[in-house]
Short mmCIF file of C-alpha atoms in Angstrom, two decimals:
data_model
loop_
_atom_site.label_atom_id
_atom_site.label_comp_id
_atom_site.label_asym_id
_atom_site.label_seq_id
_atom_site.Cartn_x
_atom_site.Cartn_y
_atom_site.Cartn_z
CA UNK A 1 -82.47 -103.93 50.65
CA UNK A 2 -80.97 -105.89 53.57
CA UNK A 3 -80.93 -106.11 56.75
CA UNK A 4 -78.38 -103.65 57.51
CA UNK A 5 -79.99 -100.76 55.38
CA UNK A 6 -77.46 -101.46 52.73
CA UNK A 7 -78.89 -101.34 49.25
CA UNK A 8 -77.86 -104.03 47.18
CA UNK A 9 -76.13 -102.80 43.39
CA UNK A 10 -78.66 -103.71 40.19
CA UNK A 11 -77.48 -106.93 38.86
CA UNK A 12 -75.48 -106.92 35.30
CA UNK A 13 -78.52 -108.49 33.93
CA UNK A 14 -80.98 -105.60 34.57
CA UNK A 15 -78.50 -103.15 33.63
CA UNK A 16 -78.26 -104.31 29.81
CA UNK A 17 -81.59 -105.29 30.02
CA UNK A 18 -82.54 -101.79 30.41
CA UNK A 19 -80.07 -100.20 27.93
CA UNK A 20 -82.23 -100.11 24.90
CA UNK A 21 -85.12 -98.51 26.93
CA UNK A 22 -82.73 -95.32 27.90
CA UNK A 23 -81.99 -93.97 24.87
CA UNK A 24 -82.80 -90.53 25.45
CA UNK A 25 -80.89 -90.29 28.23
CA UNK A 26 -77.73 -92.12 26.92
CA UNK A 27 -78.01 -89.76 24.11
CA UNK A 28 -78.26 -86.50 27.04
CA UNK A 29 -74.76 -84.98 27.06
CA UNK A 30 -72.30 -87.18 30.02
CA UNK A 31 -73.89 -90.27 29.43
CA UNK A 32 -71.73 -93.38 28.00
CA UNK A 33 -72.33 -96.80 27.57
CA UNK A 34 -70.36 -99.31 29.78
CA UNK A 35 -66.56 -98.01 29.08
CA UNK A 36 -63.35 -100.47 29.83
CA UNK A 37 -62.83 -99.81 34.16
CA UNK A 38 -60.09 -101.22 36.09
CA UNK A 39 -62.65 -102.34 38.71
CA UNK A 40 -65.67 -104.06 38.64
CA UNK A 41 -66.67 -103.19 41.94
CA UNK A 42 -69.44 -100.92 42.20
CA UNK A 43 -69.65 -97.54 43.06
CA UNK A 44 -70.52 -96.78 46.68
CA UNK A 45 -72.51 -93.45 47.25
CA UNK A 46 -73.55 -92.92 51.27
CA UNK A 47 -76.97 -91.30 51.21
CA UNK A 48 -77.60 -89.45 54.33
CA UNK A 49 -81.43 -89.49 54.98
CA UNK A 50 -83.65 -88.42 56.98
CA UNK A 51 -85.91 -91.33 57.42
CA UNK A 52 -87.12 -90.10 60.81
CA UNK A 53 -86.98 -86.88 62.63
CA UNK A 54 -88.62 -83.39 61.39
CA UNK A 55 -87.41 -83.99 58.11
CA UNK A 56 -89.25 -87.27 57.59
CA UNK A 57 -91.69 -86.75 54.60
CA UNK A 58 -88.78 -85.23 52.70
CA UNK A 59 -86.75 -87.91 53.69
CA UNK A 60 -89.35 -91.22 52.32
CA UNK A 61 -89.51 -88.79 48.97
CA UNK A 62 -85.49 -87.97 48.57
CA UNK A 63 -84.91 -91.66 48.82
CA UNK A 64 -87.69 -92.55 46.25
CA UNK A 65 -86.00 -90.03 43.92
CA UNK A 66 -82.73 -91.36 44.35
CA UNK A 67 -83.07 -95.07 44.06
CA UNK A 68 -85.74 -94.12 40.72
CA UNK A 69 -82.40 -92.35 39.33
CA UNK A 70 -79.20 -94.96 40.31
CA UNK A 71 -81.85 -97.48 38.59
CA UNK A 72 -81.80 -95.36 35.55
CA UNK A 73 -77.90 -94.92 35.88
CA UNK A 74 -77.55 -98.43 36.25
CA UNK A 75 -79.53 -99.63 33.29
CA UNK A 76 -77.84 -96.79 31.02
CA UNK A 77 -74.72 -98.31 31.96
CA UNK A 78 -73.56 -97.20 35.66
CA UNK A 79 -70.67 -94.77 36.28
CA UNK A 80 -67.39 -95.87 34.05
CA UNK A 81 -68.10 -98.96 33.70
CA UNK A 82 -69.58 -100.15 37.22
CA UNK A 83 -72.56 -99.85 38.94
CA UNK A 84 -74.19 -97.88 41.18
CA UNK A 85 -75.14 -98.74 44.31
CA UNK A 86 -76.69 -96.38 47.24
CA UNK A 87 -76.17 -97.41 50.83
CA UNK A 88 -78.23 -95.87 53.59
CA UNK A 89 -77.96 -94.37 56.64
CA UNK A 90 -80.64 -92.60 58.85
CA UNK A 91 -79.89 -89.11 60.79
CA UNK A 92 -83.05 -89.00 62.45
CA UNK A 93 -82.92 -84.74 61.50
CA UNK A 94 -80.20 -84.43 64.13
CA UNK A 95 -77.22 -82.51 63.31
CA UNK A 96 -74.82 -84.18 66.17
CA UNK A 97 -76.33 -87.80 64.53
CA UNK A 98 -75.45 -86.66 61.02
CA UNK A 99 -72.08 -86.27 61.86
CA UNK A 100 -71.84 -89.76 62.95
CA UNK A 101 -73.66 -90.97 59.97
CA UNK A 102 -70.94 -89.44 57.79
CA UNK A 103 -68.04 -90.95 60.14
CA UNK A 104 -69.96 -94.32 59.72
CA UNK A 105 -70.09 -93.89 55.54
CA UNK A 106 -66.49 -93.39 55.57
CA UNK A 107 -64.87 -95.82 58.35
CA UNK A 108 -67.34 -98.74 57.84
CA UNK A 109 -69.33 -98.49 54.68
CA UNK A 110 -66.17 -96.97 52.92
CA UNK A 111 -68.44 -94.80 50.77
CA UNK A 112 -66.94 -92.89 47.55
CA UNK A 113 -68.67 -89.64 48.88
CA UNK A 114 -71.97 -88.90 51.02
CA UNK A 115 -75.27 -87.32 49.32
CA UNK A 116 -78.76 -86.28 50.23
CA UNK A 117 -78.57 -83.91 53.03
CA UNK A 118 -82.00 -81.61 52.75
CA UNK A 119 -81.75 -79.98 56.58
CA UNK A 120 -79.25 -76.72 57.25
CA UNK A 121 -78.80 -77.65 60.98
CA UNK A 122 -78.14 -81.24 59.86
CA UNK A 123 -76.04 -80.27 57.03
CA UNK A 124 -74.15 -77.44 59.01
CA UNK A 125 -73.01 -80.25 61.67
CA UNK A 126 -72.00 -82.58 59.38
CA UNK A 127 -70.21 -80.56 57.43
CA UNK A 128 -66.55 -80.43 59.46
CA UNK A 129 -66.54 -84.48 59.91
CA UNK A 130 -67.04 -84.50 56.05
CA UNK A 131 -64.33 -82.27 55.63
CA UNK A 132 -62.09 -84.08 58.02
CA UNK A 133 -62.36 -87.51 56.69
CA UNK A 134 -61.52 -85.59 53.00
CA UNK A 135 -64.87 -87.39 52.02
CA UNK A 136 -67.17 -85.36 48.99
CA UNK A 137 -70.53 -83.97 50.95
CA UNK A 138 -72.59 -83.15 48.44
CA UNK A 139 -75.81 -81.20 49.99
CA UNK A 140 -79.52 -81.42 48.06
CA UNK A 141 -80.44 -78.73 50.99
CA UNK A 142 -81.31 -74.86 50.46
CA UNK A 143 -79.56 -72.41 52.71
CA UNK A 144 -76.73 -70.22 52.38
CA UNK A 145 -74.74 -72.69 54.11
CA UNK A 146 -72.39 -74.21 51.57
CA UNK A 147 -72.47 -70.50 49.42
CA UNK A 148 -71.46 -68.54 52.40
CA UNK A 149 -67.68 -70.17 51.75
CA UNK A 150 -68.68 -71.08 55.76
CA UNK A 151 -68.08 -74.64 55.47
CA UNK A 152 -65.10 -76.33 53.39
CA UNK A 153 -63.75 -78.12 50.42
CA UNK A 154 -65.66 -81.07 50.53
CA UNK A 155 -69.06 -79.89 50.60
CA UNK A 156 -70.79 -79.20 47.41
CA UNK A 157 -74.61 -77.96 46.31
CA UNK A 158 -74.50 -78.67 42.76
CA UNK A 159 -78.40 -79.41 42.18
CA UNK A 160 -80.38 -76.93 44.03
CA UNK A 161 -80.62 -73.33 44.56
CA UNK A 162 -80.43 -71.51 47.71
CA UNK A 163 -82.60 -69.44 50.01
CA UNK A 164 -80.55 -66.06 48.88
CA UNK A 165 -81.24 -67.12 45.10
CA UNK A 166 -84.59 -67.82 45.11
CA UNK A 167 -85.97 -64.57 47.24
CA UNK A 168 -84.07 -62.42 44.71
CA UNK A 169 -86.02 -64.21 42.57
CA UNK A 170 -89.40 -63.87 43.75
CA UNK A 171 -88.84 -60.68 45.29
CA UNK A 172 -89.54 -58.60 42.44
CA UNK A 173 -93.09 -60.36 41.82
CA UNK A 174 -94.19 -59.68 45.32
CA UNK A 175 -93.79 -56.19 45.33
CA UNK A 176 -94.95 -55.92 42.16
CA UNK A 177 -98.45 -58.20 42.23
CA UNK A 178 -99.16 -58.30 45.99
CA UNK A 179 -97.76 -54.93 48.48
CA UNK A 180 -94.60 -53.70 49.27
CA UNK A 181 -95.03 -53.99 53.66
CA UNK A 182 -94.33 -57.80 54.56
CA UNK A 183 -93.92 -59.47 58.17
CA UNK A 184 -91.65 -62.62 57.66
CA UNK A 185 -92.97 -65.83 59.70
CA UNK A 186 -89.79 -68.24 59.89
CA UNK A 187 -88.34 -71.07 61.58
CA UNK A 188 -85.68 -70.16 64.05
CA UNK A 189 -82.68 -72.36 62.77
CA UNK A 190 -80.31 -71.83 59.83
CA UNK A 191 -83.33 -72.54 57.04
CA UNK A 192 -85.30 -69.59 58.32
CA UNK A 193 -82.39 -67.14 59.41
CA UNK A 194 -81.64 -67.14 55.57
CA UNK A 195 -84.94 -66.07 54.77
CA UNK A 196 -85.04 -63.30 57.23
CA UNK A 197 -81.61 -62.27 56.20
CA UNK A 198 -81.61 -62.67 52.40
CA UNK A 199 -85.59 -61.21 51.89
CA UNK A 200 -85.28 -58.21 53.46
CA UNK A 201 -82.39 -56.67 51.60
CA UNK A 202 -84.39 -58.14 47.96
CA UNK A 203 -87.79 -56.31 49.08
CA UNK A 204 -85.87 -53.21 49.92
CA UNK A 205 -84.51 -53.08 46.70
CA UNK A 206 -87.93 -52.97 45.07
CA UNK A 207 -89.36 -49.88 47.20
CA UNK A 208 -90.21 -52.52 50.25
CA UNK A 209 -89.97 -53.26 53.55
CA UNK A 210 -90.43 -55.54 56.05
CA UNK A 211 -92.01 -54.87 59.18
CA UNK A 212 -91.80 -57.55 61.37
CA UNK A 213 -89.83 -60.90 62.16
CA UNK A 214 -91.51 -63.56 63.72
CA UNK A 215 -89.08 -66.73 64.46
CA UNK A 216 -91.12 -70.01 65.82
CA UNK A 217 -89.10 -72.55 67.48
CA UNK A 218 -88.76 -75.60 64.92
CA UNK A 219 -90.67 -78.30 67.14
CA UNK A 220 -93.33 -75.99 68.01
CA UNK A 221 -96.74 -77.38 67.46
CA UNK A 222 -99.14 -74.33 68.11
CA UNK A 223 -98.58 -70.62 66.68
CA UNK A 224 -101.43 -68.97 67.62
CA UNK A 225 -99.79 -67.05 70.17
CA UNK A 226 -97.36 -65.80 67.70
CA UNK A 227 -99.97 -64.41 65.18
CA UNK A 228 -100.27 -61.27 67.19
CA UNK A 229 -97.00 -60.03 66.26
CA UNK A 230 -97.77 -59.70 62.91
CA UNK A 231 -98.44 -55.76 62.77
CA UNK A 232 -102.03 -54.48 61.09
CA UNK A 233 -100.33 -52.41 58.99
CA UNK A 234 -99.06 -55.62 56.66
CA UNK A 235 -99.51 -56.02 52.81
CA UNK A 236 -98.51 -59.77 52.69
CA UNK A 237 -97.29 -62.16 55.28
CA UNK A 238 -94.19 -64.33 53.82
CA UNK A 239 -94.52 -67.58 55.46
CA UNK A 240 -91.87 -70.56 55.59
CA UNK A 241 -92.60 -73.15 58.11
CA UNK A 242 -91.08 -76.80 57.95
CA UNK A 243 -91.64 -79.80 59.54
CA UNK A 244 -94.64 -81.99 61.26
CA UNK A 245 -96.57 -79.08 62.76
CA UNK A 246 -97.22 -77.33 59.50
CA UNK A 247 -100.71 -78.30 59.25
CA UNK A 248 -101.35 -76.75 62.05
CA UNK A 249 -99.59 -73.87 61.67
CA UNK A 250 -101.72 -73.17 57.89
CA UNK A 251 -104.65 -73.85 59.60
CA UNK A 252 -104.43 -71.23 62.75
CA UNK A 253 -103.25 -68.53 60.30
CA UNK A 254 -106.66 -69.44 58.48
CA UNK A 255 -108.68 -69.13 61.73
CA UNK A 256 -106.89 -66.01 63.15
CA UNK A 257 -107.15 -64.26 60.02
CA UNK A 258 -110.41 -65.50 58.33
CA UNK A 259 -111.11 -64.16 55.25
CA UNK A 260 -109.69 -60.28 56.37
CA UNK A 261 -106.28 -61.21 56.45
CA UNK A 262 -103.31 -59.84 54.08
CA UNK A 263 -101.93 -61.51 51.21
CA UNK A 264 -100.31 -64.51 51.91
CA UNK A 265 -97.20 -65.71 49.94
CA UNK A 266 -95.58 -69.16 51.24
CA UNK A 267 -92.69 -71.12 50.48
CA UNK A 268 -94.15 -74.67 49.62
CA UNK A 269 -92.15 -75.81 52.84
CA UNK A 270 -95.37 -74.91 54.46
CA UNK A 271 -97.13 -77.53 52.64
CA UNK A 272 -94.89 -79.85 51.34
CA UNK A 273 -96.31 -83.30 51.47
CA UNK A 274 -99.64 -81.65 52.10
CA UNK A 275 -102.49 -81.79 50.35
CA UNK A 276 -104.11 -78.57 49.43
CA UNK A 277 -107.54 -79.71 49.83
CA UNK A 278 -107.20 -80.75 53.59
CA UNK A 279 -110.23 -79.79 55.86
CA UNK A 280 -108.83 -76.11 57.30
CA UNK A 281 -107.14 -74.93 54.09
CA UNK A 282 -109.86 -73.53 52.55
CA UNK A 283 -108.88 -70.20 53.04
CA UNK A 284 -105.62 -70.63 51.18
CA UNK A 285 -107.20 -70.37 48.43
CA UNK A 286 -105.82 -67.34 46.16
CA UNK A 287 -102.66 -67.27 47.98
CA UNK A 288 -99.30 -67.66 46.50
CA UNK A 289 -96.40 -69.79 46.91
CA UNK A 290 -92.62 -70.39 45.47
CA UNK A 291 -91.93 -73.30 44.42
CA UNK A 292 -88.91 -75.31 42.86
CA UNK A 293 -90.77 -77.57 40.77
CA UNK A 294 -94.13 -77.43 40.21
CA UNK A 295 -96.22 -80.26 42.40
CA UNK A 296 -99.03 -80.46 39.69
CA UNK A 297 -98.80 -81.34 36.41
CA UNK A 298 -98.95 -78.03 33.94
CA UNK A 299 -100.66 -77.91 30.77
CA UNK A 300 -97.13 -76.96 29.09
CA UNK A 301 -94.50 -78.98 30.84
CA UNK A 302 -92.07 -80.39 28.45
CA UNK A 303 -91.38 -84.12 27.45
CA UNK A 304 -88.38 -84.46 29.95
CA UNK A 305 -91.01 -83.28 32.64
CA UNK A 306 -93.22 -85.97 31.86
CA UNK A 307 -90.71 -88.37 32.17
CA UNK A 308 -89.19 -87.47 35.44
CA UNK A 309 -92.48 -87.75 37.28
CA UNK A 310 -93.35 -91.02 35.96
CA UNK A 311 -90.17 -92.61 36.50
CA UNK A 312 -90.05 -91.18 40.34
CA UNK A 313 -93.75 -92.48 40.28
CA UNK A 314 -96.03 -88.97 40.84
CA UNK A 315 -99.79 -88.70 39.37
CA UNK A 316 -100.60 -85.12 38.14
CA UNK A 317 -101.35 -83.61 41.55
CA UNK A 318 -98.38 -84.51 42.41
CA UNK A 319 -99.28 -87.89 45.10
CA UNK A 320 -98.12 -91.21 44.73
CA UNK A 321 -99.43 -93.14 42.19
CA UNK A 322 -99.82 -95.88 44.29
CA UNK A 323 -101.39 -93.61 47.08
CA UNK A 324 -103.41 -90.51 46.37
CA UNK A 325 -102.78 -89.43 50.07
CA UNK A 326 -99.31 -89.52 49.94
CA UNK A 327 -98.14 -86.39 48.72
CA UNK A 328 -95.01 -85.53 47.42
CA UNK A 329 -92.07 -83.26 48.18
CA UNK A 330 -91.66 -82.22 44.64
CA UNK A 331 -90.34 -78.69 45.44
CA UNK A 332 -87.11 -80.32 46.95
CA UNK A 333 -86.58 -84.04 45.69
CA UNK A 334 -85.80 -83.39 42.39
CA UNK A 335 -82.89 -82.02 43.83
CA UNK A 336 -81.58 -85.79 44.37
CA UNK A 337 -82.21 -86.86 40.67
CA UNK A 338 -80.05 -83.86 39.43
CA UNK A 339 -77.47 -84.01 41.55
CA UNK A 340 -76.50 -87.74 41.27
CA UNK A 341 -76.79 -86.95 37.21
CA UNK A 342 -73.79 -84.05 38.37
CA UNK A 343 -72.27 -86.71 40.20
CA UNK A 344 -71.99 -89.16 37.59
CA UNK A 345 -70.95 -86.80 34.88
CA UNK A 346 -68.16 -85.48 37.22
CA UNK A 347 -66.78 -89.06 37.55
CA UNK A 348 -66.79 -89.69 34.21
CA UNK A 349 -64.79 -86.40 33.83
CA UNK A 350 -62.40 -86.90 36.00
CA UNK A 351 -62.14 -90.54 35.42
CA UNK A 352 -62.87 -91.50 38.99
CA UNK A 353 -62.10 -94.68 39.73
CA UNK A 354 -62.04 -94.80 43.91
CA UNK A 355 -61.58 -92.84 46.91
CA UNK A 356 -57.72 -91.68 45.54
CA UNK A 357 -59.91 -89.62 42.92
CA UNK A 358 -61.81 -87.72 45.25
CA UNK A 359 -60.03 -84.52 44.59
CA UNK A 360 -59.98 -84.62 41.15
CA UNK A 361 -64.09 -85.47 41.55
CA UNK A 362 -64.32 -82.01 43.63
CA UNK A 363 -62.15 -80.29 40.88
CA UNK A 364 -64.31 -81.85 38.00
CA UNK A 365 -67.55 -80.40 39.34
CA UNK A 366 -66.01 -77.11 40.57
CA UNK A 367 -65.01 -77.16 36.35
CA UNK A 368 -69.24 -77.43 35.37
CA UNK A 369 -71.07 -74.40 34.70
CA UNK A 370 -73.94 -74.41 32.16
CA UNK A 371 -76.33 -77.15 32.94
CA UNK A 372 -79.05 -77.11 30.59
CA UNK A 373 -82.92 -78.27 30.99
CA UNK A 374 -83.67 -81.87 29.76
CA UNK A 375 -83.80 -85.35 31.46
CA UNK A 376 -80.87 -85.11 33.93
CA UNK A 377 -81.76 -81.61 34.89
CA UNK A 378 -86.07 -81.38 34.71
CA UNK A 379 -86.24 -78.97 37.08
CA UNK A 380 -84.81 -76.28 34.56
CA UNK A 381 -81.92 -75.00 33.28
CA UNK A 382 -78.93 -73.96 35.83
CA UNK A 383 -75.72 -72.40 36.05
CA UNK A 384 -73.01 -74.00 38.43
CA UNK A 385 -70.80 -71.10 40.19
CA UNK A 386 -67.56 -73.70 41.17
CA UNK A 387 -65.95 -71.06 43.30
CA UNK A 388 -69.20 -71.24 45.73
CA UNK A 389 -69.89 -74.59 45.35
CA UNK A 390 -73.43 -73.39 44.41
CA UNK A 391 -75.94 -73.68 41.76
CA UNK A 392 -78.53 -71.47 40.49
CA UNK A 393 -81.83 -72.20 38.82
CA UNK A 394 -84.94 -70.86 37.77
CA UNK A 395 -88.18 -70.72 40.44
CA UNK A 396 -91.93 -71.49 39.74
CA UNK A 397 -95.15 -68.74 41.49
CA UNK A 398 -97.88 -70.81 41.63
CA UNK A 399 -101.02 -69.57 42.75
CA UNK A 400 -103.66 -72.07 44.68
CA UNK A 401 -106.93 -72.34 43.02
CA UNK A 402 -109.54 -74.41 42.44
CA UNK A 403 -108.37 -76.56 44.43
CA UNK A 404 -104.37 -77.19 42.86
CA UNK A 405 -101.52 -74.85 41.96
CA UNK A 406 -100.83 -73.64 38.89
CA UNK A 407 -97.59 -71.95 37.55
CA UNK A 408 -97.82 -68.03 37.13
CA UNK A 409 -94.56 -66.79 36.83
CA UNK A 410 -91.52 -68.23 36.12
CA UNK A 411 -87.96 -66.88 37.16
CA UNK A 412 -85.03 -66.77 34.91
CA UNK A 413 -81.84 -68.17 36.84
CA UNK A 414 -80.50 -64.64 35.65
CA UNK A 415 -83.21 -63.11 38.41
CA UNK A 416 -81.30 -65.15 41.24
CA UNK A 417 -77.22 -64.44 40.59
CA UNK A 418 -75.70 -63.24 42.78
CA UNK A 419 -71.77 -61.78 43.64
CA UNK A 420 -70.14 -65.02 45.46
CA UNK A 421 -68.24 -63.90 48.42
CA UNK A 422 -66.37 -67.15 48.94
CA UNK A 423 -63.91 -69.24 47.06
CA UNK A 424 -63.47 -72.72 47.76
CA UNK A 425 -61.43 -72.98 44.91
CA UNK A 426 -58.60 -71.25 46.67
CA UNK A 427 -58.65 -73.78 49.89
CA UNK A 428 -56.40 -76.38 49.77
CA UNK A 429 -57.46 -80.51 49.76
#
């Protein structure tokens, strides 16, 4: 890396050094060899990250997943011929600062396109200036955002599902396995407002309801005087919290509740890059959360499974290998792997060879739709909707016990489809 927070491109040597070792994934469908290019310049990808800000664990763990991938990219033979490199540019979390992050990629880095975005707030005001400079945005966030046919062109989700996606998804479970009367604890920005919008009308349609909303201010770092809202008559309290404070806000849920409380069923946002077995957690235990991929290691994971979380470096609960306390975002940053593995197999469609291309790299990924489970996609299999911009994919239950999750249900993407009431297709370039 140097001193600019530019990453430097793998040399030629380490990239046919590390052909031989690759074979399974030269052999996955979209990968080549090195093919004849008419430049030997390497290709440029911006990754917006959010190194600091409240989006800081995720950010350290999307940028380990993305430089483990360009290194296995590079050492399967790049993108057409030429290597990747990933250049790097922190947005602090800020929405106002990601905008200027993307105007930086494209007037001084000069960027192919701009990756990695996780936040909705960030993503949402970065959005237009990515659209305006006619630079590819494509988003490893969550929300309804780039599905809602709200933003433009230029702004793609190819390797993650959405918030409206996965609560269909889970929806049916929880009214099934834990009670049909839920109170919704959310953060008040874009993230949240999706799951308050998108849950209610999936619990409905099982014979559900919910009976309360409570919305905490992002940067809030005590909820206690929140918990009272939650009404006595509630089956199961759906909780998605984000950000710094959720330690705190697990463990004052724990001590305002005790053991009395209702079910609990969390999005993993409430504990990624947690560990479980913190001091004032305890009373997690037998509670339920979604999550995209599984943080521990499960007894039937497949081969390609195995491989992803060794090359990203992850030990079976999910931590650093090189530090047991440094837990993962696992839920989210495969996200990163998958969509750069879009990314490169929509260059190689479309032939890209620089930033004249860009439209016929939006038009070559708007063209995917079945994405199958293996090494470029170990999260699961996924179907691409081009007219939406949106992918959808299957969703993990895992229920906390013994101290570690463990996978008991799993979604099929058919559970999270739904009617696309957008078309980017139709805009023009």
């Amino acid at each position: 890396m140097t001193s600019n927070g530019i990453s430097t491109p793998f040399s030629r040597r380490s990239v046919l050094k590390g052909l031989g070792a690759s074979t399974g994934l030269i052999a996955a469908p979209g990968f080549m060899r090195y093919a004849p290019a008419q430049s030997s310049e390497p290709i440029r990808i911006g990754f917006q990250c959010h190194r600091t800000g409240i989006g800081a664990s995720y950010g350290r763990w999307y940028e380990r997943t993305t430089m483990a991938a360009a290194k296995l990219i590079n050492e399967a033979g790049g993108i057409n011929g030429r290597p990747l490199e990933i250049v790097i540019e922190d947005d602090g979390t800020d929405p106002a600062r990601g905008a200027e992050v993307v105007e930086k990629f494209a007037n001084q880095h000069k960027v192919d396109l701009v990756y990695g975005t996780l936040f909705s707030h960030v993503v949402v005001g970065s959005a237009p200036a990515a659209g305006e400079l006619k630079m590819p945005y494509y988003v490893v966030s969550e929300g309804y955002h780039v599905a809602s046919g709200k933003l433009n062109r230029y702004c793609l989700q190819p390797g993650i599902t959405d918030v409206k996606a996965q609560v269909r998804s889970v929806a049916p479970w929880i009214a099934d396995n834990l009670g049909k009367k839920v109170t919704l604890v959310y953060p008040d920005y874009a993230f949240g407002h999706d799951h308050r919008d998108f849950f209610e009308p999936a619990i409905q349609a099982q014979g559900g309801e919910v009976v309360a909303k409570v919305a905490i201010p992002p940067t809030e770092t005590s909820f206690t005087r929140y918990l009272p809202q939650i009404p006595r008559n509630t089956d199961v309290i759906y909780h998605v919290m984000v950000g710094p404070a959720v330690l705190t806000f697990v463990k004052e849920l724990g001590e305002f509740f005790g053991n009395s409380g209702p079910q609990l069923f969390g999005f993993i946002d409430s504990l990624e890059a947690v560990n479980i077995n913190s001091p004032g957690l305890e009373f997690l235990d037998g509670s339920h959360f979604w999550e995209g991929m599984p943080r521990y290691a499960q007894p039937d994971q497949p081969d390609y499974v195995d491989f992803y979380r060794k090359t990203v470096g992850i030990n079976d609960e999910g931590a650093s290998v090189n530090d047991a306390n440094d837990v993962s975002t696992n839920a989210h940053m495969f996200g990163c792997w998958e969509t750069l593995f879009i990314i490169k197999r929509a260059m190689e469609a479309a032939n890209y060879q620089g930033p004249q291309d860009r439209q016929k790299l939006i038009e070559a990924t708007e063209a995917m739709d079945e994405m199958e489970a293996g090494r470029e996609h170990p999260q699961g299999r996924k179907i691409f909707n081009g007219k939406i911009h949106q992918a959808f994919g299957e969703q993990s239950i895992s229920k906390l016990e013994g101290g570690r999750l463990n996978v008991v249900h799993r979604t099929s993407v058919e559970d999270g489809l739904y009617e696309a009431e957008a078309d980017y297709t139709t805009q023009s370039f």
